[in-house]
């Protein structure tokens, strides 16, 4: 039996992962930022010294893209220095690391899906902080999986899916941008991939791109949500070319997932995963 520590337990991915592991043969322990502070290396060391873990899954992150432009130091403290602290402790304790990263490490100027070999060039502070975290991990620990993912949504926390559903319930008219293209990704799908990685003993370490199949815009994503949640409300969704934000966003951040499909064949079309999630949300 493998023992796994999951950091960032209160985030949408941590909570989703927690909802799935009850029937798993491996032992998962979940820790929030109140339990362990990843910006304090001693806090991580104390936890890992008391437990004999085989894996650490780092779901902890500073994810507010807009606030990261103002709170640059805090974003880098969590996403870069925090990742480095985790990697150093995992290296010293011979613990394998699974780290969650982002499509925002790319500049969005490409017009075909980004591969793991493509040049990284983030255009906002969130992306820069996450990329620095990746670099620290690669420099520090060989036994790592860095999973870049995109446009996460779930039943937990704050995310685009729940925002659109709540606005639909309130009968609010929404203007959603068509300027950005990417792939909505279910935290359920990503959590299942993480569990699969941990179970497997023959998947080589390195960077993996994980998302659903296909692509859309935020407008297309919103229309699909409302179509499945309450089709009568689709007329309340309007498209706009752009939407003013503090942080610059990549115009195109679709991830190339063919390499991931070679080791994991359970990737769904984004519409299929979204429909399944909305059915659970209705329940």
Short mmCIF file of C-alpha atoms in Angstrom, two decimals:
data_model
loop_
_atom_site.label_atom_id
_atom_site.label_comp_id
_atom_site.label_asym_id
_atom_site.label_seq_id
_atom_site.Cartn_x
_atom_site.Cartn_y
_atom_site.Cartn_z
CA UNK A 1 0.00 0.00 0.00
CA UNK A 2 1.30 3.43 -0.96
CA UNK A 3 0.92 6.42 1.34
CA UNK A 4 0.16 9.77 -0.26
CA UNK A 5 0.17 13.29 1.17
CA UNK A 6 -2.07 15.78 -0.65
CA UNK A 7 -1.28 19.45 -0.02
CA UNK A 8 -3.83 22.14 -0.81
CA UNK A 9 -6.73 20.02 0.46
CA UNK A 10 -9.24 22.89 0.52
CA UNK A 11 -8.86 23.87 -3.14
CA UNK A 12 -11.22 22.57 -5.80
CA UNK A 13 -8.77 19.91 -7.01
CA UNK A 14 -7.85 18.80 -3.49
CA UNK A 15 -11.51 18.47 -2.53
CA UNK A 16 -12.33 16.58 -5.72
CA UNK A 17 -9.44 14.17 -5.18
CA UNK A 18 -10.58 13.65 -1.60
CA UNK A 19 -14.07 12.74 -2.83
CA UNK A 20 -12.67 9.90 -4.97
CA UNK A 21 -10.12 8.06 -2.83
CA UNK A 22 -12.31 6.36 -0.21
CA UNK A 23 -12.39 3.13 -2.23
CA UNK A 24 -8.72 3.26 -3.24
CA UNK A 25 -6.34 0.65 -1.79
CA UNK A 26 -3.70 3.33 -1.19
CA UNK A 27 -3.79 5.62 1.83
CA UNK A 28 -4.37 9.33 1.12
CA UNK A 29 -3.93 12.04 3.76
CA UNK A 30 -5.16 15.56 3.02
CA UNK A 31 -3.64 18.76 4.42
CA UNK A 32 -4.88 22.33 4.09
CA UNK A 33 -2.72 25.44 4.36
CA UNK A 34 -3.74 25.59 8.02
CA UNK A 35 -2.20 22.13 8.49
CA UNK A 36 1.01 22.76 6.58
CA UNK A 37 2.42 26.03 5.22
CA UNK A 38 4.30 25.30 2.00
CA UNK A 39 6.07 28.67 2.20
CA UNK A 40 7.73 27.40 5.41
CA UNK A 41 10.09 24.52 4.67
CA UNK A 42 10.18 23.51 8.34
CA UNK A 43 6.40 23.11 8.34
CA UNK A 44 6.66 20.61 5.47
CA UNK A 45 9.62 18.81 7.07
CA UNK A 46 7.76 18.43 10.37
CA UNK A 47 4.81 16.80 8.64
CA UNK A 48 6.92 14.48 6.50
CA UNK A 49 9.18 13.48 9.39
CA UNK A 50 6.12 12.27 11.30
CA UNK A 51 4.81 10.20 8.38
CA UNK A 52 6.27 7.73 5.95
CA UNK A 53 4.91 8.98 2.63
CA UNK A 54 5.62 7.51 -0.81
CA UNK A 55 4.05 10.35 -2.81
CA UNK A 56 3.23 14.01 -2.35
CA UNK A 57 0.56 15.62 -4.54
CA UNK A 58 0.90 19.39 -4.53
CA UNK A 59 -2.46 21.01 -5.27
CA UNK A 60 -1.55 24.10 -3.23
CA UNK A 61 -1.22 27.27 -5.29
CA UNK A 62 -1.88 30.98 -5.51
CA UNK A 63 -4.45 30.83 -8.31
CA UNK A 64 -6.01 34.30 -8.46
CA UNK A 65 -4.63 35.51 -11.78
CA UNK A 66 -5.86 39.07 -11.32
CA UNK A 67 -4.56 39.55 -7.77
CA UNK A 68 -1.21 38.04 -8.72
CA UNK A 69 -0.54 41.19 -10.75
CA UNK A 70 -0.78 43.24 -7.55
CA UNK A 71 0.51 40.69 -5.03
CA UNK A 72 3.50 39.55 -7.04
CA UNK A 73 5.66 38.63 -4.05
CA UNK A 74 2.92 36.48 -2.53
CA UNK A 75 2.25 34.68 -5.82
CA UNK A 76 5.94 33.83 -6.20
CA UNK A 77 6.24 32.89 -2.53
CA UNK A 78 3.52 30.25 -2.88
CA UNK A 79 3.87 29.09 -6.49
CA UNK A 80 7.66 29.21 -6.80
CA UNK A 81 9.30 29.14 -3.36
CA UNK A 82 6.57 26.88 -2.00
CA UNK A 83 7.11 24.40 -4.84
CA UNK A 84 10.86 24.53 -4.19
CA UNK A 85 10.36 23.81 -0.48
CA UNK A 86 8.18 20.81 -1.25
CA UNK A 87 10.63 19.48 -3.83
CA UNK A 88 13.59 19.80 -1.45
CA UNK A 89 11.82 17.97 1.36
CA UNK A 90 10.55 15.27 -1.01
CA UNK A 91 14.07 14.82 -2.37
CA UNK A 92 15.52 14.45 1.12
CA UNK A 93 12.85 11.93 2.13
CA UNK A 94 12.83 9.95 -1.15
CA UNK A 95 9.19 10.91 -1.83
CA UNK A 96 7.86 11.10 -5.39
CA UNK A 97 6.26 14.45 -6.25
CA UNK A 98 3.15 15.14 -8.34
CA UNK A 99 2.87 18.89 -8.97
CA UNK A 100 0.01 20.73 -10.70
CA UNK A 101 0.95 23.50 -13.13
CA UNK A 102 -0.85 25.51 -15.79
CA UNK A 103 -1.37 26.33 -19.46
CA UNK A 104 -0.48 29.92 -18.51
CA UNK A 105 3.24 29.12 -18.75
CA UNK A 106 2.77 29.80 -22.51
CA UNK A 107 2.29 33.17 -24.22
CA UNK A 108 -0.74 32.16 -26.32
CA UNK A 109 0.73 33.31 -29.64
CA UNK A 110 0.71 29.84 -31.15
CA UNK A 111 -2.27 28.60 -33.14
CA UNK A 112 -1.89 24.88 -32.60
CA UNK A 113 -1.79 22.95 -29.31
CA UNK A 114 1.25 23.48 -27.10
CA UNK A 115 3.50 20.46 -26.59
CA UNK A 116 5.63 19.79 -23.51
CA UNK A 117 8.67 20.67 -25.64
CA UNK A 118 7.41 24.12 -26.69
CA UNK A 119 9.13 27.22 -25.37
CA UNK A 120 7.55 28.67 -22.24
CA UNK A 121 7.04 32.42 -22.13
CA UNK A 122 4.33 33.46 -19.64
CA UNK A 123 2.74 36.88 -20.06
CA UNK A 124 1.35 37.43 -16.56
CA UNK A 125 2.68 37.13 -13.02
CA UNK A 126 0.64 34.04 -12.21
CA UNK A 127 2.15 32.20 -15.19
CA UNK A 128 5.65 33.42 -14.33
CA UNK A 129 5.33 32.26 -10.74
CA UNK A 130 4.08 28.83 -11.81
CA UNK A 131 6.88 28.45 -14.36
CA UNK A 132 9.49 29.31 -11.75
CA UNK A 133 7.99 26.61 -9.54
CA UNK A 134 8.35 24.12 -12.39
CA UNK A 135 12.00 25.06 -12.88
CA UNK A 136 12.76 24.68 -9.18
CA UNK A 137 11.22 21.21 -9.18
CA UNK A 138 13.16 20.07 -12.25
CA UNK A 139 16.40 21.33 -10.69
CA UNK A 140 15.71 19.72 -7.32
CA UNK A 141 14.11 16.30 -7.70
CA UNK A 142 14.31 13.67 -10.43
CA UNK A 143 11.26 11.67 -9.34
CA UNK A 144 8.59 14.19 -10.27
CA UNK A 145 5.48 14.52 -12.40
CA UNK A 146 4.57 18.06 -13.43
CA UNK A 147 1.02 18.15 -14.78
CA UNK A 148 0.07 21.22 -16.79
CA UNK A 149 -3.68 21.62 -17.04
CA UNK A 150 -6.21 24.23 -18.14
CA UNK A 151 -9.50 25.91 -17.26
CA UNK A 152 -10.30 23.71 -14.25
CA UNK A 153 -13.85 23.45 -12.94
CA UNK A 154 -15.50 21.29 -10.28
CA UNK A 155 -18.34 20.98 -7.80
CA UNK A 156 -16.18 22.68 -5.16
CA UNK A 157 -14.98 26.21 -4.48
CA UNK A 158 -15.15 29.12 -6.89
CA UNK A 159 -14.84 28.37 -10.59
CA UNK A 160 -16.32 29.33 -13.95
CA UNK A 161 -18.89 26.53 -13.99
CA UNK A 162 -20.38 27.47 -10.63
CA UNK A 163 -20.31 31.18 -11.45
CA UNK A 164 -22.29 30.68 -14.66
CA UNK A 165 -24.75 28.34 -12.95
CA UNK A 166 -25.35 30.85 -10.14
CA UNK A 167 -25.85 33.71 -12.60
CA UNK A 168 -28.26 31.55 -14.59
CA UNK A 169 -30.31 30.89 -11.46
CA UNK A 170 -30.43 34.65 -10.87
CA UNK A 171 -31.57 35.22 -14.48
CA UNK A 172 -28.63 37.57 -15.08
CA UNK A 173 -27.56 38.54 -18.60
CA UNK A 174 -23.88 37.76 -19.15
CA UNK A 175 -21.31 39.06 -21.62
CA UNK A 176 -18.54 36.49 -22.13
CA UNK A 177 -15.37 36.91 -24.16
CA UNK A 178 -14.58 35.02 -27.36
CA UNK A 179 -11.00 36.31 -27.36
CA UNK A 180 -9.37 33.34 -25.61
CA UNK A 181 -9.30 29.71 -26.72
CA UNK A 182 -8.57 26.82 -24.41
CA UNK A 183 -9.93 23.56 -23.04
CA UNK A 184 -12.25 23.30 -20.02
CA UNK A 185 -11.01 20.46 -17.80
CA UNK A 186 -12.96 18.63 -15.12
CA UNK A 187 -11.24 18.22 -11.75
CA UNK A 188 -12.81 14.74 -11.68
CA UNK A 189 -10.92 13.78 -14.84
CA UNK A 190 -7.67 15.26 -13.55
CA UNK A 191 -8.06 13.58 -10.16
CA UNK A 192 -8.54 10.20 -11.84
CA UNK A 193 -5.35 10.77 -13.83
CA UNK A 194 -3.42 11.63 -10.66
CA UNK A 195 -4.68 8.44 -9.00
CA UNK A 196 -3.66 6.49 -12.09
CA UNK A 197 -0.15 7.95 -12.06
CA UNK A 198 0.31 7.01 -8.42
CA UNK A 199 -0.95 3.45 -9.00
CA UNK A 200 1.35 2.92 -11.97
CA UNK A 201 4.97 1.92 -11.55
CA UNK A 202 6.15 2.22 -15.15
CA UNK A 203 5.26 5.77 -16.26
CA UNK A 204 8.39 7.85 -16.80
CA UNK A 205 8.86 11.04 -14.82
CA UNK A 206 8.59 14.49 -16.37
CA UNK A 207 6.04 16.99 -17.67
CA UNK A 208 2.58 15.91 -18.82
CA UNK A 209 -0.15 17.98 -20.41
CA UNK A 210 -3.59 17.04 -19.17
CA UNK A 211 -6.91 18.43 -20.35
CA UNK A 212 -10.09 17.20 -21.94
CA UNK A 213 -10.17 16.84 -25.72
CA UNK A 214 -11.15 19.71 -27.98
CA UNK A 215 -11.18 23.46 -27.50
CA UNK A 216 -13.57 26.37 -27.10
CA UNK A 217 -13.78 29.98 -25.94
CA UNK A 218 -15.04 31.18 -22.57
CA UNK A 219 -18.23 32.15 -24.42
CA UNK A 220 -18.56 28.67 -25.87
CA UNK A 221 -17.92 27.18 -22.43
CA UNK A 222 -20.63 29.37 -20.88
CA UNK A 223 -23.17 28.49 -23.60
CA UNK A 224 -22.53 24.79 -23.10
CA UNK A 225 -22.97 25.10 -19.32
CA UNK A 226 -26.31 26.87 -19.67
CA UNK A 227 -27.46 24.47 -22.40
CA UNK A 228 -27.12 21.53 -20.03
CA UNK A 229 -28.18 23.28 -16.85
CA UNK A 230 -31.18 25.26 -18.11
CA UNK A 231 -31.60 25.40 -21.92
CA UNK A 232 -34.26 28.11 -21.64
CA UNK A 233 -31.61 30.55 -20.38
CA UNK A 234 -29.14 30.34 -23.28
CA UNK A 235 -30.51 33.60 -24.68
CA UNK A 236 -29.04 35.36 -21.63
CA UNK A 237 -25.46 34.66 -22.79
CA UNK A 238 -23.92 37.24 -25.13
CA UNK A 239 -20.51 37.21 -26.79
CA UNK A 240 -17.99 40.06 -26.71
CA UNK A 241 -14.68 40.24 -28.52
CA UNK A 242 -12.70 41.02 -25.39
CA UNK A 243 -13.15 41.63 -21.69
CA UNK A 244 -10.90 44.03 -19.81
CA UNK A 245 -8.77 42.36 -17.14
CA UNK A 246 -5.79 43.46 -15.06
CA UNK A 247 -3.71 40.47 -16.11
CA UNK A 248 -2.93 39.80 -19.74
CA UNK A 249 -4.26 36.38 -20.76
CA UNK A 250 -2.92 34.04 -23.44
CA UNK A 251 -5.22 34.18 -26.45
CA UNK A 252 -4.63 30.49 -27.21
CA UNK A 253 -3.63 27.96 -24.57
CA UNK A 254 -4.80 24.60 -25.88
CA UNK A 255 -2.52 21.81 -24.67
CA UNK A 256 -1.26 18.96 -26.85
CA UNK A 257 -2.30 15.80 -24.98
CA UNK A 258 -1.27 13.03 -27.39
CA UNK A 259 1.76 12.11 -25.25
CA UNK A 260 -0.48 11.77 -22.21
CA UNK A 261 -2.88 9.58 -24.21
CA UNK A 262 -0.04 7.10 -24.76
CA UNK A 263 -0.02 6.32 -21.03
CA UNK A 264 -3.65 7.14 -20.16
CA UNK A 265 -6.49 6.43 -22.57
CA UNK A 266 -9.44 7.73 -20.54
CA UNK A 267 -9.55 11.28 -21.93
CA UNK A 268 -13.00 12.66 -22.74
CA UNK A 269 -14.30 15.39 -25.01
CA UNK A 270 -14.73 18.52 -22.90
CA UNK A 271 -18.47 18.65 -23.60
CA UNK A 272 -18.89 15.07 -22.36
CA UNK A 273 -17.08 15.72 -19.08
CA UNK A 274 -18.98 18.98 -18.55
CA UNK A 275 -22.34 17.29 -19.09
CA UNK A 276 -21.47 14.62 -16.50
CA UNK A 277 -20.39 17.27 -13.99
CA UNK A 278 -23.58 19.29 -14.45
CA UNK A 279 -25.68 16.17 -13.88
CA UNK A 280 -23.91 15.76 -10.53
CA UNK A 281 -24.38 19.45 -9.77
CA UNK A 282 -28.12 19.13 -10.36
CA UNK A 283 -28.29 16.21 -7.93
#
